[in-house]
Tab-separated table of C-alpha atoms and ligand atoms in Angstrom:
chain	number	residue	atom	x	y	z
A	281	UNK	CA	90.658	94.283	137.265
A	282	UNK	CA	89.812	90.929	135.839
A	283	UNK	CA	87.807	90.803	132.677
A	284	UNK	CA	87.821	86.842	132.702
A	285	UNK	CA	84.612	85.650	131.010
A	286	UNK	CA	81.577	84.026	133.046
A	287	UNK	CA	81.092	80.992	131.906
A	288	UNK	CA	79.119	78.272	133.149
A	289	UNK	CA	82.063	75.936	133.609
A	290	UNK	CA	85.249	75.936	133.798
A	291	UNK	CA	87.455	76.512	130.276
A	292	UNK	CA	91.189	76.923	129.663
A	293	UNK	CA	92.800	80.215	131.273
A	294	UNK	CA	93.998	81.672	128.278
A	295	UNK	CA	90.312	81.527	126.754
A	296	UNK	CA	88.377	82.606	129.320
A	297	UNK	CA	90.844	85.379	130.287
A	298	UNK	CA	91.381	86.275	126.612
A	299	UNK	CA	89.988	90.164	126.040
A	300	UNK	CA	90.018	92.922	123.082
A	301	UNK	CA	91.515	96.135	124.995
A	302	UNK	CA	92.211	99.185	123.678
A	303	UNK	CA	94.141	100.872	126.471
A	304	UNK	CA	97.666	99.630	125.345
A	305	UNK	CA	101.198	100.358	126.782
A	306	UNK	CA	102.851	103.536	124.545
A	307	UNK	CA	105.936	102.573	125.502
A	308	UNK	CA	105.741	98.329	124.950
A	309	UNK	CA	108.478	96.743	123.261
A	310	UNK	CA	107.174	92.999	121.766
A	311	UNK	CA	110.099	91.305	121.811
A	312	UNK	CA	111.273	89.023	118.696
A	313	UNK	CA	110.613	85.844	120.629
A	314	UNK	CA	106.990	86.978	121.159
A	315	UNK	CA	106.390	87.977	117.632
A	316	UNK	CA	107.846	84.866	116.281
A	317	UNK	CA	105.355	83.235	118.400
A	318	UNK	CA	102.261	84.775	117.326
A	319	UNK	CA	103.303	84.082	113.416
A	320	UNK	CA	104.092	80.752	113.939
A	321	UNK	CA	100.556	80.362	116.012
A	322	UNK	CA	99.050	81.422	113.116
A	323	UNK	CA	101.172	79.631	110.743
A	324	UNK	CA	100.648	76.138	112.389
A	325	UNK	CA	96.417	76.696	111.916
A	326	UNK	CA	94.571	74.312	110.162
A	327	UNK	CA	92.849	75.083	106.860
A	328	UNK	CA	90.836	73.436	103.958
A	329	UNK	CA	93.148	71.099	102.263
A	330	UNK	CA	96.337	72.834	103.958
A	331	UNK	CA	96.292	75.697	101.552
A	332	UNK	CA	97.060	77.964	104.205
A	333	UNK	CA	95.402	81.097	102.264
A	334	UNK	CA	96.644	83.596	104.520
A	335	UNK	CA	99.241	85.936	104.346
A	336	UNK	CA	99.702	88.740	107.341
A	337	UNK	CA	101.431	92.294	107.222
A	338	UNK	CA	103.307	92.917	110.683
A	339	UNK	CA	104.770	96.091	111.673
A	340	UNK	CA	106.135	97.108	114.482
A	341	UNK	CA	105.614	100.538	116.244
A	342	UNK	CA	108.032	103.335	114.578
A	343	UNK	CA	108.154	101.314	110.993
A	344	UNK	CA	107.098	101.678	107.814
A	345	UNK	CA	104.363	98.745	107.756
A	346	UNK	CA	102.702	99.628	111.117
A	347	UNK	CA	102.472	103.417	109.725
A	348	UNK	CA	100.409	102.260	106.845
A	349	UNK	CA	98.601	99.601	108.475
A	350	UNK	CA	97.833	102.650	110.808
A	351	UNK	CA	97.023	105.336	108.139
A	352	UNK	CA	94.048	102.514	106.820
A	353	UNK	CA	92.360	102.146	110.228
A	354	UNK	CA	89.162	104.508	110.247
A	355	UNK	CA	89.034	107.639	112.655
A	356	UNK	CA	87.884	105.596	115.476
A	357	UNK	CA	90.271	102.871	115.373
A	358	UNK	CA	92.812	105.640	114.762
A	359	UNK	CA	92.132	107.141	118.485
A	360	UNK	CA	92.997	104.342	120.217
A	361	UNK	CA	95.241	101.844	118.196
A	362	UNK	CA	98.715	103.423	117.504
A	363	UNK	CA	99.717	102.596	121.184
A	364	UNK	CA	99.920	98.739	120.380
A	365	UNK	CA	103.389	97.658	119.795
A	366	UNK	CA	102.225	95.669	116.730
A	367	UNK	CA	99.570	96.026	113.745
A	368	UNK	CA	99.118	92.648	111.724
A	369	UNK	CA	96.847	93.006	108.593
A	370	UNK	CA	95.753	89.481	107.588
A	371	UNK	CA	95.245	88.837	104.355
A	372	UNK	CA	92.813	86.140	102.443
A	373	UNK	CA	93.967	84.664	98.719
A	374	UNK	CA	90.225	84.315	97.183
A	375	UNK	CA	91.163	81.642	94.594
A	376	UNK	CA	92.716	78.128	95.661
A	377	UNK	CA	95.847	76.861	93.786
A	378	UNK	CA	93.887	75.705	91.108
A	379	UNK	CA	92.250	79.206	90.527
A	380	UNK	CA	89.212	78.471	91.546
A	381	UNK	CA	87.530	80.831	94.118
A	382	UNK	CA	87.945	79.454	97.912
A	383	UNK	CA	84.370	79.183	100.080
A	384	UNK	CA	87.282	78.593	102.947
A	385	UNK	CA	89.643	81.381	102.781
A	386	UNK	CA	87.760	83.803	105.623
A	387	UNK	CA	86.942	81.116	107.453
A	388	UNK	CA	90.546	79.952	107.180
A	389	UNK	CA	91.972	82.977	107.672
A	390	UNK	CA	90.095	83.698	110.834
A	391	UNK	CA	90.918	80.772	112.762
A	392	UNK	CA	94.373	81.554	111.489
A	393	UNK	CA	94.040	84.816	113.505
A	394	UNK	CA	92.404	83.287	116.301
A	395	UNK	CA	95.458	81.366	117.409
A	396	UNK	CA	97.574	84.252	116.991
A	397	UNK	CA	95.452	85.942	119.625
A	398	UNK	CA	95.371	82.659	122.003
A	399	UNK	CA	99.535	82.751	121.217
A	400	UNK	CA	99.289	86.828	122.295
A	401	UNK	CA	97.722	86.201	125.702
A	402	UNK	CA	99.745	83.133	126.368
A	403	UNK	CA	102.478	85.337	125.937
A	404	UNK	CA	101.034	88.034	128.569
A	405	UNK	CA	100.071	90.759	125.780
A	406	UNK	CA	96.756	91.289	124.655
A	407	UNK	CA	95.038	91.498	120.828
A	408	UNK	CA	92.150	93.574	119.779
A	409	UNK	CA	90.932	92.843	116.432
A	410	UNK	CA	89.300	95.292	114.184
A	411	UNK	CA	87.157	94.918	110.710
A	412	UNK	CA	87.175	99.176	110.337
A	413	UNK	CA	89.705	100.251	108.297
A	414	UNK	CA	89.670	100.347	104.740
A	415	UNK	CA	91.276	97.390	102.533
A	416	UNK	CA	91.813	99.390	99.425
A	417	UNK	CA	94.088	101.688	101.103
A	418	UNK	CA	95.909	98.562	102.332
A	419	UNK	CA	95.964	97.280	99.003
A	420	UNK	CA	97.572	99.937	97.411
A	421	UNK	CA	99.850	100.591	100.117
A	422	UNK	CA	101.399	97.291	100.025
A	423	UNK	CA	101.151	96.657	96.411
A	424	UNK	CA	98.879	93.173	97.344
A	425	UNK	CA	98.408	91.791	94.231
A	426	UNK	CA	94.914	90.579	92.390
A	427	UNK	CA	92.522	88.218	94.307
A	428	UNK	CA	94.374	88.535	97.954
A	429	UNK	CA	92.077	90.826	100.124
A	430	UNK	CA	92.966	92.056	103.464
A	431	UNK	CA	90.257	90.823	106.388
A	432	UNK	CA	91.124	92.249	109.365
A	433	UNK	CA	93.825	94.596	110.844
A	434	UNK	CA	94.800	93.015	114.808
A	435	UNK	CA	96.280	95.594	117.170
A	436	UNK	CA	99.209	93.282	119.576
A	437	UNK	CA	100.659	94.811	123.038
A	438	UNK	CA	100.508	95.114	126.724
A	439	UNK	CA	97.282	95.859	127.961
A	440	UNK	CA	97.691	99.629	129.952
A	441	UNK	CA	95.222	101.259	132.769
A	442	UNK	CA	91.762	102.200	130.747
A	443	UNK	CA	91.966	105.637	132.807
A	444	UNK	CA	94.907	106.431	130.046
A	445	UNK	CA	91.702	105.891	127.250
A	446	UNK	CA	92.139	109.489	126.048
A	447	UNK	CA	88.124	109.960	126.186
A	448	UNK	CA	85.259	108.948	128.708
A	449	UNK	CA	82.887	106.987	126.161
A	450	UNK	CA	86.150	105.065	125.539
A	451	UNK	CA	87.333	104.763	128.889
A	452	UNK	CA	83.563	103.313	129.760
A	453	UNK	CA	83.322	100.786	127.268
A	454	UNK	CA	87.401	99.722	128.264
A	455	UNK	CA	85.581	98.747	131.658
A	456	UNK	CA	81.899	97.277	130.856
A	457	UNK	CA	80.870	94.601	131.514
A	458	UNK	CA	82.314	91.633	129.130
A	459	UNK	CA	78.498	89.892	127.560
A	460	UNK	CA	77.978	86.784	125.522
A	461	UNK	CA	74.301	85.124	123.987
A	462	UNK	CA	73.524	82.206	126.247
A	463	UNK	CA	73.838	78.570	125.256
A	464	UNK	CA	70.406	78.198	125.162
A	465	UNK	CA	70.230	80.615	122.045
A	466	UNK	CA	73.202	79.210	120.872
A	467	UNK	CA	73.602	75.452	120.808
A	468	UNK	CA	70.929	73.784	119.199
A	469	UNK	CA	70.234	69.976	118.731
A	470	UNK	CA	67.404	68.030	117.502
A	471	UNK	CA	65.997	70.977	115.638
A	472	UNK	CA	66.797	74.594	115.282
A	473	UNK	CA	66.481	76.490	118.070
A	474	UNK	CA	65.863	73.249	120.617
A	475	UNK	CA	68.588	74.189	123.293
A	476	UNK	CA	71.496	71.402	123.332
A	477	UNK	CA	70.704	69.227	126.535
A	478	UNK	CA	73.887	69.487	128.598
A	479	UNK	CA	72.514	67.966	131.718
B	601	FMN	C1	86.232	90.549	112.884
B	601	FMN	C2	86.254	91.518	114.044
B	601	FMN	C3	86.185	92.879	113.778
B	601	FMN	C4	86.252	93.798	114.837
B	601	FMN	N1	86.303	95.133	114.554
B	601	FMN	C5	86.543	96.030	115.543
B	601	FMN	C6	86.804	97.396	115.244
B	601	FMN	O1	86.863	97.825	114.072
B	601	FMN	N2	87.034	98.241	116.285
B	601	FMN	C7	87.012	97.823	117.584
B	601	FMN	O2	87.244	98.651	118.465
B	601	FMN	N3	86.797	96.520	117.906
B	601	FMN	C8	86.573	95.608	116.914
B	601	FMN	N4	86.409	94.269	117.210
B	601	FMN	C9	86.461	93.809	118.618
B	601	FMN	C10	85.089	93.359	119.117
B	601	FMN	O3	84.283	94.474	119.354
B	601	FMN	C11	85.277	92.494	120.375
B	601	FMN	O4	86.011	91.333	120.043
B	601	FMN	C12	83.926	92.078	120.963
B	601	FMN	O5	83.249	93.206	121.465
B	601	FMN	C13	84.069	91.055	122.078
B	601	FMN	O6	84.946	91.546	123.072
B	601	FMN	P1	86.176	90.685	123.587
B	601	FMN	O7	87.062	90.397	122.387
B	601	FMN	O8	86.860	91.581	124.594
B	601	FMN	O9	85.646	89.426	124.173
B	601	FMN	C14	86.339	93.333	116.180
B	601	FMN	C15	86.398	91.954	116.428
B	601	FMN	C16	86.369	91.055	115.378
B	601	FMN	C17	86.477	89.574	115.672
């Protein structure tokens, strides 16, 4: 089943073919290589002056980390996301070195977490990120220490058969159909909502 994006000329494979499941393989061993991979994706991002505000929690299936990375996804998440092989909290510092608070660090932070996912599929596993679970719980968990707060929680593996979705609603939306905004309501130039000429 491909779930490669539509678009309305060509882009690079491992965008276009890029997808959030969250049918993943139980039994899915990442291996070191692939891990190191992902971190060092993210690690090599750009950022606002190279302060590189993120920090990431990784565990892997069976540990200690991935349990309570786990135990602060809400119920939904829950359902589906304990078959990944790898749960990655990232985490934004809200202050730059000088103390004084970042307008970057999200922003940062998320295209830190965007290459990891590029790195995933390049290394033929899929990445589903998710913004529900709760950050205090992560906090206190981890013991994360004033002015870092956790973003995002990304879900790493090898994408399984939506059929083994354990309910229907989830098994359907594992299958819809894959929908973006068009350019036209996208890409403006010359004023604000004048579509971008692109010939
Ligand atoms: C910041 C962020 C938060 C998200 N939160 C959740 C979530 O809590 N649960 C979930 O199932 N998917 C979540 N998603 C996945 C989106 O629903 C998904 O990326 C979007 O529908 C586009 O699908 P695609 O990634 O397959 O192209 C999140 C994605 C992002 C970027």
């Amino acid at each position: 089943m491909s779930r490669s994006a539509v678009t309305s000329t060509p882009v690079h494979p491992l965008l276009a073919e890029r997808w959030s499941p969250r049918s993943f393989d139980p039994s899915y061993e990442v291996t070191d290589g692939q891990l190191a991979a992902l971190l060092e994706a993210a690690r090599w991002s750009a950022s606002a002056n190279n302060v590189q505000p993120w920090r990431f929690l990784v565990g892997r299936r069976g540990d200690e980390t991935y349990k309570a990375v786990h135990d602060a996804l809400i119920g939904f998440n829950q359902t589906w996301a304990g078959n990944a092989s790898v749960l990655i909290a990232a985490v934004a510092a809200e202050r730059r070195p000088d103390g004084t608070p970042s307008a970057t660090a999200q922003y940062d932070t998320g295209l830190a977490v965007a290459q990891l996912t590029v790195q995933a599929h390049a290394e033929g596993l899929h990445a589903h990120q998710m913004g529900g679970f709760l950050p205090d719980r992560i906090t206190a968990a981890f013991g994360i220490p004033e002015g870092f707060r956790p973003l995002a929680v990304i879900a790493v593996g090898a994408v399984a058969e939506a059929t083994a979705l354990p309910d229907e609603k989830l098994r359907a939306r594992e299958t819809a159909d894959r929908v973006r905004r068009p350019l036209t309501e996208t890409f403006f130039a010359g004023g604000w909502g004048t579509p971008v000429d692109l010939g």
